[in-house]
Coordinates of C-alpha atoms and ligand atoms in Angstrom, one line a residue:
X121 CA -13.2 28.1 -17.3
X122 CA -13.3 28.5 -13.6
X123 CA -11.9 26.2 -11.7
X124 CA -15.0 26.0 -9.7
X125 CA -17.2 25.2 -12.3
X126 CA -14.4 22.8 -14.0
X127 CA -14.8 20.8 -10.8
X128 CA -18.5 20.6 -10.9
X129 CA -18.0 19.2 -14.6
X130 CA -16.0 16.6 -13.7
X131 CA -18.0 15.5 -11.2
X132 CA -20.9 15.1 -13.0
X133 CA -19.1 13.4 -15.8
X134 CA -18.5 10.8 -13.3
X135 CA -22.4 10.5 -12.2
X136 CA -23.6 10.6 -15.4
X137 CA -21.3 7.7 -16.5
X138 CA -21.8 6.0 -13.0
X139 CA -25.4 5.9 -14.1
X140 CA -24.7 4.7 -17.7
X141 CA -22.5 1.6 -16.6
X142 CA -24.2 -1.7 -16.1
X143 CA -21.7 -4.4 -14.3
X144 CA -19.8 -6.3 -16.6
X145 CA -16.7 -8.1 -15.8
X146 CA -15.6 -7.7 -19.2
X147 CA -14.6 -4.0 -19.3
X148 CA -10.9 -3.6 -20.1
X149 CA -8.2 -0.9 -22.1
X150 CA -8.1 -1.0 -25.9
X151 CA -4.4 -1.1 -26.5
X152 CA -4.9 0.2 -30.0
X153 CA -7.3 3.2 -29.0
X154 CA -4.8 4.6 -26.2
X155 CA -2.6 6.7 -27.0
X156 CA -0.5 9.9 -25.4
X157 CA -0.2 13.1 -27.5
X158 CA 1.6 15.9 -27.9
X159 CA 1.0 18.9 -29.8
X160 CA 1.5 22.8 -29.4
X161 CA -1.4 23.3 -27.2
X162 CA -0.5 20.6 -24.4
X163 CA -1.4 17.2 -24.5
X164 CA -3.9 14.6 -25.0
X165 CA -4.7 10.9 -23.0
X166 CA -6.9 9.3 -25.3
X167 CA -8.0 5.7 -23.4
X168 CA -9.8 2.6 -25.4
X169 CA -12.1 0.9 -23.8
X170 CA -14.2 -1.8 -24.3
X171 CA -17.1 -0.7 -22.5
X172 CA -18.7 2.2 -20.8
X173 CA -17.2 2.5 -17.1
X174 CA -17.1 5.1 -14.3
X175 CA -14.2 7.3 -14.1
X176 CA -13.1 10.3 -12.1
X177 CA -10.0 12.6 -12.5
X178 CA -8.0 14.9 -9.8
X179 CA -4.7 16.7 -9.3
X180 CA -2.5 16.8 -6.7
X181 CA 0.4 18.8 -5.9
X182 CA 3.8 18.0 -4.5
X183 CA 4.9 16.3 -6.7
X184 CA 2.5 17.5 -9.5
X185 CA 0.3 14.6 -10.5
X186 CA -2.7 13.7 -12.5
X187 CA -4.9 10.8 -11.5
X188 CA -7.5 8.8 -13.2
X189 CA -9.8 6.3 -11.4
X190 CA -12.0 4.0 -13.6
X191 CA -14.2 1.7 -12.3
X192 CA -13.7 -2.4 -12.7
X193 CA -11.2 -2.1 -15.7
X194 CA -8.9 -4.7 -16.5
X195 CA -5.8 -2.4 -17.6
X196 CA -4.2 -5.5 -19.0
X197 CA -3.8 -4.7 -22.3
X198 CA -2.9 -0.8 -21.2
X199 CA 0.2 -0.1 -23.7
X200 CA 3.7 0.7 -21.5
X201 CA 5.5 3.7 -22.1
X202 CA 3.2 5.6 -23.5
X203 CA 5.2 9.0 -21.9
X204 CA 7.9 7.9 -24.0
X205 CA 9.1 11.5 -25.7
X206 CA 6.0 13.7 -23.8
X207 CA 8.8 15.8 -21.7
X208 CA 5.9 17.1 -19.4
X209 CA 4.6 13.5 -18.3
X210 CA 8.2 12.2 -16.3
X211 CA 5.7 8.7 -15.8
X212 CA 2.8 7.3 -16.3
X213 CA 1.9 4.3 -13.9
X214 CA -1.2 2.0 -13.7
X215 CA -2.9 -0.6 -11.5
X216 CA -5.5 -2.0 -9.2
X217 CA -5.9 0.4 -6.7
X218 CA -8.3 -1.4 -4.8
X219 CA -11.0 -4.3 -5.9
X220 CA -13.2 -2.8 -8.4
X221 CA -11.1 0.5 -8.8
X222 CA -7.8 1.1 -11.5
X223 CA -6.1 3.8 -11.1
X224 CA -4.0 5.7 -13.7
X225 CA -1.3 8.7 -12.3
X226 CA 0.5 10.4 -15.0
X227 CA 3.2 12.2 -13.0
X228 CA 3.7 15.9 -14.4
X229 CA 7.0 17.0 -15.1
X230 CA 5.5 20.8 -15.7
X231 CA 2.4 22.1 -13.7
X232 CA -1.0 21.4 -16.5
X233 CA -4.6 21.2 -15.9
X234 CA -7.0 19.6 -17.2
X235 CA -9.4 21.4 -20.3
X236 CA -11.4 18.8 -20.7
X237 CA -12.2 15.5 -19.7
X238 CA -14.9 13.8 -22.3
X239 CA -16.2 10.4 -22.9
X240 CA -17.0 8.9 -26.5
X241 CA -19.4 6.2 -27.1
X242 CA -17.3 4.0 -30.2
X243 CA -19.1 2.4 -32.5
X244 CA -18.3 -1.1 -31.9
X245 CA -19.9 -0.9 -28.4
X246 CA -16.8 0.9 -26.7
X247 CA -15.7 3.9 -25.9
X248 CA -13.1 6.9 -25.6
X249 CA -11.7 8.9 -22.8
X250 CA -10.3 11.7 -24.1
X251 CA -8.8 14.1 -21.3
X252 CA -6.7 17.3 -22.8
X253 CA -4.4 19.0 -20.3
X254 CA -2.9 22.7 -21.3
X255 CA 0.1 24.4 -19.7
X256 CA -1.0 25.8 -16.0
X257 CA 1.1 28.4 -13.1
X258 CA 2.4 26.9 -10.4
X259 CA 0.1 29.2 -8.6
X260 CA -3.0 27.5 -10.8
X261 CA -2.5 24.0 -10.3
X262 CA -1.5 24.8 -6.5
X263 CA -5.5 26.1 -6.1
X264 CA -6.8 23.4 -8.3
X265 CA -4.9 20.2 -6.5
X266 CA -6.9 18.3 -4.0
X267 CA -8.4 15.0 -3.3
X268 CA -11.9 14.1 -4.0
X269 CA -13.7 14.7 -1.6
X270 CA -15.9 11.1 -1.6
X271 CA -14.7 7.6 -2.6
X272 CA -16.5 6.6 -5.7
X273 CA -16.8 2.7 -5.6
X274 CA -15.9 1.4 -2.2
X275 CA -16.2 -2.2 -2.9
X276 CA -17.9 -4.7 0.1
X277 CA -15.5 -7.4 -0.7
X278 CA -12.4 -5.3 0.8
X279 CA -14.0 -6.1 4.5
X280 CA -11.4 -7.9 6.1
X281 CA -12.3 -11.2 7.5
X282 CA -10.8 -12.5 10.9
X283 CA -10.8 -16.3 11.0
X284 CA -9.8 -19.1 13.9
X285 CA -12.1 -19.9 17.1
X286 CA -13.5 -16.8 19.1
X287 CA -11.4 -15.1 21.8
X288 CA -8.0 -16.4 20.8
X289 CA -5.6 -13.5 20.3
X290 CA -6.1 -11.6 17.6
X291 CA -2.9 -10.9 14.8
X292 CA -3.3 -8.7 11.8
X293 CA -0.8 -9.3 9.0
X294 CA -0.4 -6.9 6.8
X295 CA 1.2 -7.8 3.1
X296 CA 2.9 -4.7 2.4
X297 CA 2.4 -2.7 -0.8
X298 CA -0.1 -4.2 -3.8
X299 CA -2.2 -3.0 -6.6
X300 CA -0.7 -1.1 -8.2
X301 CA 2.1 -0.5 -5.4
X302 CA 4.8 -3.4 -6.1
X303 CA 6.9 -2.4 -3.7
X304 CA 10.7 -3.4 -4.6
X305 CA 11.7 -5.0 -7.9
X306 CA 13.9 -7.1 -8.8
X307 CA 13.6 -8.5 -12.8
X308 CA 10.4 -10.4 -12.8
X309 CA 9.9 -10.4 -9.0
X310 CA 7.8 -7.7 -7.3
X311 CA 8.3 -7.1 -3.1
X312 CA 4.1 -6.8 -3.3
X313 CA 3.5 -10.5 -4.5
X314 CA 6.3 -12.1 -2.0
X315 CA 4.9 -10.8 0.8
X316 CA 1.4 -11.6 0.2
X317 CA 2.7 -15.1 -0.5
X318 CA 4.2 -15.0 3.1
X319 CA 1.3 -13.8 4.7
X320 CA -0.7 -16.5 3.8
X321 CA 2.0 -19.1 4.5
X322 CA 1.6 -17.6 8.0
X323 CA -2.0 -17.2 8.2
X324 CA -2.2 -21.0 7.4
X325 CA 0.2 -22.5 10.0
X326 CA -1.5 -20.1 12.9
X327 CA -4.7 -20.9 11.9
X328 CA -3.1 -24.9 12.1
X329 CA -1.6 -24.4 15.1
X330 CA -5.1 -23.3 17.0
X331 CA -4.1 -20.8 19.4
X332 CA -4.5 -18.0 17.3
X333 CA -7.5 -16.0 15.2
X334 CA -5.5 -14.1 12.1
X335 CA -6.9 -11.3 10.0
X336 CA -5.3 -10.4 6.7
X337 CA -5.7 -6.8 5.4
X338 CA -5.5 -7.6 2.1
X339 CA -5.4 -11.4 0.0
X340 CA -5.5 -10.0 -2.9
X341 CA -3.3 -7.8 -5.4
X342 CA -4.9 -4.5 -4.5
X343 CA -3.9 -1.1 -3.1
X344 CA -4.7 -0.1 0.7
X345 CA -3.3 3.0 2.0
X346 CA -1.4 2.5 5.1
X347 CA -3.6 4.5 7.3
X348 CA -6.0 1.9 6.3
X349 CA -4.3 -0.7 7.0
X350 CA -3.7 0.9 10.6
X351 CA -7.1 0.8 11.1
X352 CA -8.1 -2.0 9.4
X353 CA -6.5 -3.8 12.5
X354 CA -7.7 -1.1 15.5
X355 CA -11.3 -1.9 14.2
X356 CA -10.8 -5.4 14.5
X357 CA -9.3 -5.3 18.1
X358 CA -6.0 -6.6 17.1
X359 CA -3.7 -7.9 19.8
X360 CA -0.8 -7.9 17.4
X361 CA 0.1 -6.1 14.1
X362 CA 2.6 -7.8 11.6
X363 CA 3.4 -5.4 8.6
X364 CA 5.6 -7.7 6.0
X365 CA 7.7 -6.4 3.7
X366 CA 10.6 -7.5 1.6
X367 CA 12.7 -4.6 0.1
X368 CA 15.9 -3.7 -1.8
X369 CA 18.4 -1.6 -0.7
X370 CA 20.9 0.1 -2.9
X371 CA 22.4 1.9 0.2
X372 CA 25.6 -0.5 1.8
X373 CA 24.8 -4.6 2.1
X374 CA 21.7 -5.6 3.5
X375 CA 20.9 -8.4 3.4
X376 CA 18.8 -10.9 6.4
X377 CA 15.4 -10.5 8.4
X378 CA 15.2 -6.9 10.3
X379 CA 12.6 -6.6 12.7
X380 CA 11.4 -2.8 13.1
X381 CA 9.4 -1.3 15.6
X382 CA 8.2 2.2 15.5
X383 CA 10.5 5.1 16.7
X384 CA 9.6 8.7 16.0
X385 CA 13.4 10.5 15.6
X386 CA 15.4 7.1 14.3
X387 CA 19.5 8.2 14.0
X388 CA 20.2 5.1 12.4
X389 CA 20.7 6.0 8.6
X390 CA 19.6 2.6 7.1
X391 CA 16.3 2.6 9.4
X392 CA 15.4 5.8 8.0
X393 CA 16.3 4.9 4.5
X394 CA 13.9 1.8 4.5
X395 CA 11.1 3.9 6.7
X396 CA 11.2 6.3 3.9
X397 CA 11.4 3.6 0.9
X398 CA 8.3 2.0 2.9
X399 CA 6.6 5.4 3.3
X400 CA 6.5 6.2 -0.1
X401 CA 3.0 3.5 -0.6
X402 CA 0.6 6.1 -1.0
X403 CA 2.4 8.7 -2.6
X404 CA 2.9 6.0 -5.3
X405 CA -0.5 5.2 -5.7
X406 CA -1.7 8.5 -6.1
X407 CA -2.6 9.6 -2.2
X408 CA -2.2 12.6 -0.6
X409 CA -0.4 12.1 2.6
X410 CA 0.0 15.9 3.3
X411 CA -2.2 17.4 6.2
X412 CA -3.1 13.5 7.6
X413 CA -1.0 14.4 10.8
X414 CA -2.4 17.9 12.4
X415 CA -0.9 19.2 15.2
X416 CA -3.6 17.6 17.6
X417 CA -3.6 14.2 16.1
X418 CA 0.0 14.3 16.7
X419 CA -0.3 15.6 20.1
X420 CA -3.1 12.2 21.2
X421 CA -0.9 10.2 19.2
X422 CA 2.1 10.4 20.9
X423 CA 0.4 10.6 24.1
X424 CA -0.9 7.0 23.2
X425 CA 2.4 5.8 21.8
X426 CA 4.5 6.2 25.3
X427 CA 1.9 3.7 26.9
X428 CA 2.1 1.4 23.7
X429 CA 5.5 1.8 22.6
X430 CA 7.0 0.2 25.5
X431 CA 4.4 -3.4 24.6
X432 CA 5.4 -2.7 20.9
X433 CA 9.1 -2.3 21.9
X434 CA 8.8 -5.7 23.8
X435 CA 7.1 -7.4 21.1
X436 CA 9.7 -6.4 18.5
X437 CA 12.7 -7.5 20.8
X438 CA 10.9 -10.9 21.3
X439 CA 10.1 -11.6 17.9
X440 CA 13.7 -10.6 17.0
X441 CA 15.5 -12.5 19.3
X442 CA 13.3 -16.1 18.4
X443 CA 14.5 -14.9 14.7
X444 CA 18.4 -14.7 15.6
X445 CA 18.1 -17.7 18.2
X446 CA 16.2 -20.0 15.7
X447 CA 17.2 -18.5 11.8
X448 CA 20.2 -17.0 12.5
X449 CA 22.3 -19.5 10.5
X450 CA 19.5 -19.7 7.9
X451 CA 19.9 -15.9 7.6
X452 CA 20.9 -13.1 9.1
X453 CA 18.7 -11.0 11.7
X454 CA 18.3 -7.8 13.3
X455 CA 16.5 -5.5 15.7
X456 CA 15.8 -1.9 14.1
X457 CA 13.5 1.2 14.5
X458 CA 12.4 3.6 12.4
X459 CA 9.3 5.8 11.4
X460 CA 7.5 4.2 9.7
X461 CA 3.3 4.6 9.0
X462 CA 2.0 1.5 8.9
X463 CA 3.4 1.3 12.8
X464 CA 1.3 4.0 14.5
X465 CA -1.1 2.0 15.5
X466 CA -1.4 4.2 18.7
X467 CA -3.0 0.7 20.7
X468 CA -1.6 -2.0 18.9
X469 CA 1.8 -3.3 19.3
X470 CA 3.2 -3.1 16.2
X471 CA 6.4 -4.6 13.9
X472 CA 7.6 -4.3 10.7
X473 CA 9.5 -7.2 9.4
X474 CA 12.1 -7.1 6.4
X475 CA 11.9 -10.9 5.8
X476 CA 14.7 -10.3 3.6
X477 CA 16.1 -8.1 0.7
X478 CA 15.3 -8.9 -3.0
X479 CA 18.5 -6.8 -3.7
X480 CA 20.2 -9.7 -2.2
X481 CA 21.1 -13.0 -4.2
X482 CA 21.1 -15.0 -1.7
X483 CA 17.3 -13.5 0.3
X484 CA 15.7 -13.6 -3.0
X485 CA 16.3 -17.5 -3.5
X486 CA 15.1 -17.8 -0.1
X487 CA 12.2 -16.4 -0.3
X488 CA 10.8 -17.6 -2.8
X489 CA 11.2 -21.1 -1.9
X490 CA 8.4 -22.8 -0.4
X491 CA 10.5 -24.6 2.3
X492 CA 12.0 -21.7 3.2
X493 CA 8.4 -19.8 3.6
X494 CA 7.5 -22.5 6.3
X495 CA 10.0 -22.6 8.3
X496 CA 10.5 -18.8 8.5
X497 CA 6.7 -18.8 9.4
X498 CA 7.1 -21.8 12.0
X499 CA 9.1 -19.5 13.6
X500 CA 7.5 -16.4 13.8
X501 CA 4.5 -18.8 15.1
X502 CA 6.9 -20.0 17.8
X503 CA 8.1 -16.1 18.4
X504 CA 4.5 -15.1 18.8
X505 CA 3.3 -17.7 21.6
X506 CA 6.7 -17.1 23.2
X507 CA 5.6 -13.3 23.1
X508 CA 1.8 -14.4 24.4
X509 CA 3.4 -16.0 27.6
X510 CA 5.6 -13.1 28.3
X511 CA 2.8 -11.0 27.9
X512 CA 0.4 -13.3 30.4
X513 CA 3.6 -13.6 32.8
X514 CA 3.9 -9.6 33.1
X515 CA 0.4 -9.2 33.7
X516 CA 0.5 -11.7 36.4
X517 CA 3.5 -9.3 37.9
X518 CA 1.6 -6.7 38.1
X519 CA -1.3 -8.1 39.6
X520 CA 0.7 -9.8 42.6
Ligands
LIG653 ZN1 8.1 -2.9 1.5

């Protein structure tokens, strides 16, 4: 089959069951109907589900990847380690991608394309995806592998909303990872769910204290690419950006708050190790980051980022300092850069905070402690007016 006409199938699959579904919040994986098998040929994905949804399928290359999108699915009762023995699936990983969108990405250990994608209505009501992937080149799957070119399913309720009293400053937190992005893991404990936890500790006592209006880009436990969440805040006219993040590090001892600003050529080792840790978001969740940055976006960005950098650098050292002058008994803290995406806000100052490692004993009792939660957000409430003033003082300089 060309690949051509594959494409045009596949598509229309998705239209034709787009039409077919009615909304029900009730759709969800049949654990007992889903299973991944092997046989000569290639292999077979065979999903259960309870009711007739959208879905969509794509490749993408480097690294080789399948990805399936369904529509509102609860993937609850999706069986784990189904790849378990399939040598050419190296993992298979689920999740909310965003509200109203799951997301399935089988990661490919050997390039495969897909033969067929079919739906089954089941008898009792439900149905069957059955998609069959055969060997592929390199070469083939190289041709075949790109994004869809349209987002199926782009819910209203993701629209951010800003709240506190009109023409106060404007932050953006940003609750790194989610969906089906956890972030760092440690046991039970997922980097995604602290740090949304955080965020709306801090939300709460900036909205309390009255001085400022606070936009989250996500409250809930869904996927936003980090571009997104870049301009999630530009559209909103952000005066600050706040990216939190909590992550583990198996390189050396870290342990404590970091506070990162953007650089673009980092030397420090561990600054590139968490930039790179961070980075990886969207290439977990299926995105392809390749191509985002032509040569002429670069080119206006980094024209941009010299007149911002030296507003984000200030911003970073202020909120660092408050966090050693304040915390630094409570935990340790540090002033850091690296390249990170969620930073290249090109107008917005911009930080990336490690509140803390999960790796570390100690940080991972911290926060998740409720007491701990306020007083780390007290602070950063007290490093942001601090930052304000400065900010109102250096304008008044260079108006005089
Ligand atoms: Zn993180």
């Amino acid at each position: 089959m060309a690949s051509s006409y594959r494409h045009a199938l596949l598509s229309v699959l998705a239209i034709w069951l787009l039409a077919l579904w009615q909304p029900v919040n009730a759709a969800g994986i049949v654990a007992g109907n889903t299973v991944l098998a092997r046989d000569e040929g290639g292999i077979t994905l065979t999903l259960g589900l309870s009711e007739a949804v959208p879905f969509r399928l794509f490749t993408l290359d480097a690294p080789r990847r399948l990805l399936i999108d369904l529509g509102p699915v609860s993937l609850e009762e999706m069986p784990r380690g189904l790849e378990r023995g399939i040598a050419e699936v190296s993992a298979l990983r689920f999740g909310l991608f965003q509200l109203g969108e799951s997301r399935i990405v089988l990661d490919l250990a050997v390039p495969m394309r897909v033969k067929s994608a079919v739906y089954d209505q089941g008898a009792d009501g439900g149905g069957l995806i059955r998609i069959r992937l055969v060997p592929a080149s390199a070469a083939e799957f190289a041709t075949e592998a790109s994004p869809p070119r349209y987002s199926l399913w782009r819910p209203a309720q993701l629209q951010a909303r800003v709240e506190g009293g009109a023409n106060l400053p404007l932050i953006v937190l940003d609750a790194g990872h989610g969906g089906l992005d956890m972030g760092a893991e440690k046991g039970e404990v997922a980097e995604k769910d602290i740090v949304l936890q955080m965020a709306r500790v801090l939300r709460d006592t900036l909205l309390e204290d009255g001085r400022f209006r606070v936009l989250l880009t996500r409250d809930a436990d869904v996927f936003i690419p980090l571009g997104e969440r870049v301009e999630i805040a530009r559209r909103a006219g952000a005066d600050a950006f706040i990216s939190l993040h909590a992550d583990t590090v198996t390189l050396g001892r870290a342990r404590g708050t970091t506070v990162f600003s953007l650089s673009q050529a980092s030397e420090d080792q561990e600054a590139v190790t968490i930039a790179t840790l961070e980075n990886r978001a969207d290439l977990v969740a299926g995105i392809s980051v390749e191509g985002e940055d032509d040569l002429l976006t670069q080119v206006l960005l980094q024209m941009a980022y010299r007149e911002t950098s030296a507003l984000s650098n200030r911003f970073a050292d202020i909120m660092a300092e408050v966090l050693w002058f304040q915390n630094d008994n409570e935990i340790k803290s540090r002033r850091m850069a690296g390249g990170f995406r969620v930073l290249r806000a090109p107008d917005t100052p911009s930080v990336l905070i490690e509140l803390g490692f999960i790796s570390d004993k100690n940080d991972l009792e911290k926060l998740q402690d409720p007491a701990w939660q306020q007083m780390m957000s007290e602070t950063l409430r007290d490093a942001l007016l601090i930052w304000l003033e400065a900010e109102a003082e250096m304008r008044g300089l260079l108006r005089n």
